């Protein structure tokens, strides 16, 4: 089963931003580890895919720490060796869960690209505005990667649990609604909303086998 990609990240981003703005008002600036309580009006439609979109939002917020850990060092944003290791790992996890390994790898590939989008934007911001540069360097190996690994473990299970919803014809709008709720609860700002748009295209899958 191959993933059915949404029309474009920009289309998804527009839907996410619209859903968030109409239902909840503008999101506050993103801060890793900060989360709003879910509004009382959260719908069953949104709940269906929020286990996935919440993990995507959490992973995007960790991109700030990854960027802070790498900025000003010789460690590049792009790490093809580690990316290949992650994709090999998630393919194995997908197989053990009875999921299409290529479809799950496509979801993770989008997460990797979304995180790099955020990191590059932060680098550009810090280069242009030195006063905004991070004052502390997180420990990439001990602090950041274990948090990323927890999401790497949780996301395939969330994809399995939402397989029916992701395979439904209504997946696109439901995914945008869920992403809007996640953007609100995790306080995503404009940059992280853009990253979320980049992270979503492979989430909706084809028809059930």
Coordinates of C-alpha atoms in Angstrom, one line a residue:
X1 CA 0.0 0.0 0.0
X2 CA 1.6 3.2 -1.1
X3 CA 0.9 6.6 0.6
X4 CA -1.6 8.9 -1.1
X5 CA 0.0 12.2 -0.8
X6 CA -2.0 15.4 -0.3
X7 CA -1.9 17.9 -3.1
X8 CA 1.0 20.0 -1.7
X9 CA 2.5 21.0 1.7
X10 CA 1.3 24.6 1.0
X11 CA -2.3 23.4 0.6
X12 CA -2.0 21.5 3.9
X13 CA -0.4 24.4 5.6
X14 CA -3.2 26.7 4.5
X15 CA -5.7 24.2 5.8
X16 CA -3.9 23.9 9.1
X17 CA -3.6 27.7 9.5
X18 CA -7.2 28.2 8.6
X19 CA -8.5 25.5 11.0
X20 CA -6.4 26.9 13.8
X21 CA -7.3 30.6 13.2
X22 CA -11.1 30.0 12.7
X23 CA -11.5 27.6 15.6
X24 CA -9.0 28.8 18.2
X25 CA -7.4 32.1 17.3
X26 CA -3.7 32.7 16.5
X27 CA -1.2 30.3 18.1
X28 CA 1.3 31.7 20.7
X29 CA 5.0 31.4 20.0
X30 CA 6.3 27.9 20.1
X31 CA 8.3 26.7 23.0
X32 CA 9.6 23.1 23.4
X33 CA 7.9 21.3 26.2
X34 CA 5.1 23.9 26.5
X35 CA 1.6 22.7 25.8
X36 CA -1.9 24.2 26.1
X37 CA -4.8 22.1 27.6
X38 CA -7.0 20.9 24.8
X39 CA -10.1 23.1 24.3
X40 CA -13.4 21.6 25.6
X41 CA -14.8 21.7 22.0
X42 CA -12.3 19.3 20.5
X43 CA -14.3 17.0 18.2
X44 CA -14.2 13.3 17.5
X45 CA -13.1 14.1 14.0
X46 CA -10.0 15.9 15.3
X47 CA -9.3 13.2 17.9
X48 CA -9.1 10.5 15.2
X49 CA -5.7 11.7 13.9
X50 CA -4.3 13.8 16.7
X51 CA -2.2 10.9 18.1
X52 CA -0.2 11.3 14.9
X53 CA -0.3 15.1 14.6
X54 CA 0.6 15.6 18.2
X55 CA 3.8 13.5 17.7
X56 CA 4.6 15.5 14.6
X57 CA 4.3 18.7 16.5
X58 CA 6.5 17.4 19.3
X59 CA 9.1 16.4 16.8
X60 CA 9.1 19.8 15.2
X61 CA 9.6 21.6 18.5
X62 CA 12.7 19.4 19.1
X63 CA 14.1 20.8 15.9
X64 CA 14.9 24.0 17.9
X65 CA 17.1 22.0 20.3
X66 CA 18.7 20.2 17.4
X67 CA 19.5 23.5 15.7
X68 CA 20.8 25.0 19.0
X69 CA 23.0 21.9 19.5
X70 CA 24.5 22.1 16.0
X71 CA 24.7 25.9 15.4
X72 CA 28.3 27.2 15.3
X73 CA 29.8 23.7 15.2
X74 CA 31.0 21.5 12.4
X75 CA 28.0 19.2 12.7
X76 CA 25.9 19.7 9.5
X77 CA 22.1 20.0 9.4
X78 CA 22.0 17.2 6.8
X79 CA 23.1 13.8 8.2
X80 CA 22.5 11.2 5.4
X81 CA 24.0 8.3 7.4
X82 CA 21.8 8.9 10.5
X83 CA 18.8 9.6 8.3
X84 CA 19.3 6.2 6.5
X85 CA 19.6 4.5 9.9
X86 CA 16.3 6.0 11.0
X87 CA 14.5 5.0 7.9
X88 CA 15.9 1.4 8.1
X89 CA 14.8 1.3 11.7
X90 CA 11.2 2.5 11.0
X91 CA 10.9 0.1 8.1
X92 CA 11.6 -2.8 10.5
X93 CA 9.2 -1.4 13.1
X94 CA 6.5 -1.0 10.4
X95 CA 7.0 -4.6 9.3
X96 CA 6.6 -5.9 12.9
X97 CA 3.4 -3.9 13.2
X98 CA 1.9 -5.2 9.9
X99 CA 2.3 -1.9 8.1
X100 CA 3.7 -1.1 4.7
X101 CA 7.4 -0.3 5.4
X102 CA 7.7 2.0 2.4
X103 CA 4.6 4.0 3.4
X104 CA 5.9 4.4 7.0
X105 CA 9.3 5.4 5.8
X106 CA 7.7 8.1 3.6
X107 CA 6.0 9.6 6.6
X108 CA 9.3 9.7 8.5
X109 CA 11.2 11.1 5.5
X110 CA 8.7 14.0 5.6
X111 CA 9.4 14.4 9.3
X112 CA 13.1 14.6 8.6
X113 CA 12.7 17.2 5.9
X114 CA 10.3 19.2 8.0
X115 CA 12.8 19.3 10.9
X116 CA 15.5 20.4 8.5
X117 CA 13.3 23.2 7.2
X118 CA 12.9 24.5 10.8
X119 CA 16.6 24.2 11.5
X120 CA 17.6 26.1 8.3
X121 CA 15.2 28.9 9.1
X122 CA 16.5 29.2 12.6
X123 CA 20.1 29.3 11.3
X124 CA 19.1 32.1 9.0
X125 CA 17.4 34.0 11.8
X126 CA 20.3 33.6 14.1
X127 CA 22.8 34.7 11.5
X128 CA 20.7 37.8 10.8
X129 CA 20.0 38.6 14.4
X130 CA 22.9 37.6 16.7
X131 CA 21.0 38.7 19.8
X132 CA 18.5 35.9 19.2
X133 CA 21.1 33.1 19.1
X134 CA 20.8 30.4 21.7
X135 CA 22.7 30.9 24.9
X136 CA 22.9 27.3 25.8
X137 CA 23.9 24.3 23.7
X138 CA 21.8 21.2 24.4
X139 CA 23.5 17.8 24.5
X140 CA 22.6 16.3 21.2
X141 CA 23.4 12.7 22.2
X142 CA 22.2 12.7 25.8
X143 CA 19.2 15.1 25.7
X144 CA 17.9 15.6 22.3
X145 CA 18.2 12.2 20.5
X146 CA 16.6 10.2 23.3
X147 CA 13.5 12.5 23.0
X148 CA 13.6 12.0 19.2
X149 CA 13.9 8.2 19.7
X150 CA 10.8 8.2 21.8
X151 CA 8.8 9.7 19.0
X152 CA 10.4 7.3 16.5
X153 CA 9.1 4.5 18.7
X154 CA 5.6 6.1 19.2
X155 CA 4.9 7.2 15.7
X156 CA 4.7 3.8 13.9
X157 CA 2.3 2.7 16.6
X158 CA 0.1 5.8 16.1
X159 CA 0.1 5.2 12.4
X160 CA -1.0 1.6 13.0
X161 CA -3.8 2.7 15.4
X162 CA -5.0 5.3 12.9
X163 CA -4.7 3.2 9.7
X164 CA -8.4 3.1 9.0
X165 CA -8.8 6.9 9.4
X166 CA -5.7 7.5 7.3
X167 CA -7.1 5.2 4.6
X168 CA -10.5 6.9 4.4
X169 CA -11.4 9.3 1.6
X170 CA -11.9 12.0 4.3
X171 CA -8.4 11.7 5.6
X172 CA -7.2 15.0 4.0
X173 CA -9.6 17.4 5.8
X174 CA -9.6 15.3 9.0
X175 CA -5.8 15.5 9.0
X176 CA -5.9 19.3 8.6
X177 CA -8.4 19.6 11.4
X178 CA -6.3 17.4 13.7
X179 CA -3.1 19.3 12.8
X180 CA -4.9 22.6 13.7
X181 CA -5.7 21.3 17.1
X182 CA -2.1 20.0 17.6
X183 CA -0.8 23.4 16.4
X184 CA -2.9 25.1 19.0
X185 CA -2.1 22.8 21.9
X186 CA 1.6 22.8 21.2
X187 CA 1.7 26.6 20.6
X188 CA 3.2 26.4 17.1
X189 CA 4.3 29.7 15.7
X190 CA 4.5 30.5 11.9
X191 CA 7.8 28.7 11.3
X192 CA 6.6 25.6 13.0
X193 CA 3.3 25.7 11.2
X194 CA 5.2 25.8 8.0
X195 CA 7.2 22.8 9.2
X196 CA 4.0 21.0 10.2
X197 CA 2.7 21.5 6.6
X198 CA 5.9 19.9 5.3
X199 CA 5.5 17.0 7.7
X200 CA 1.9 16.0 6.7
X201 CA 1.8 15.0 3.0
X202 CA 2.5 11.2 3.4
X203 CA 0.3 10.6 6.5
X204 CA -2.9 9.8 4.5
X205 CA -2.6 6.3 3.0
X206 CA -4.3 4.5 0.2
X207 CA -7.4 2.3 0.6
X208 CA -7.1 -0.6 3.0
X209 CA -5.7 -3.8 1.5

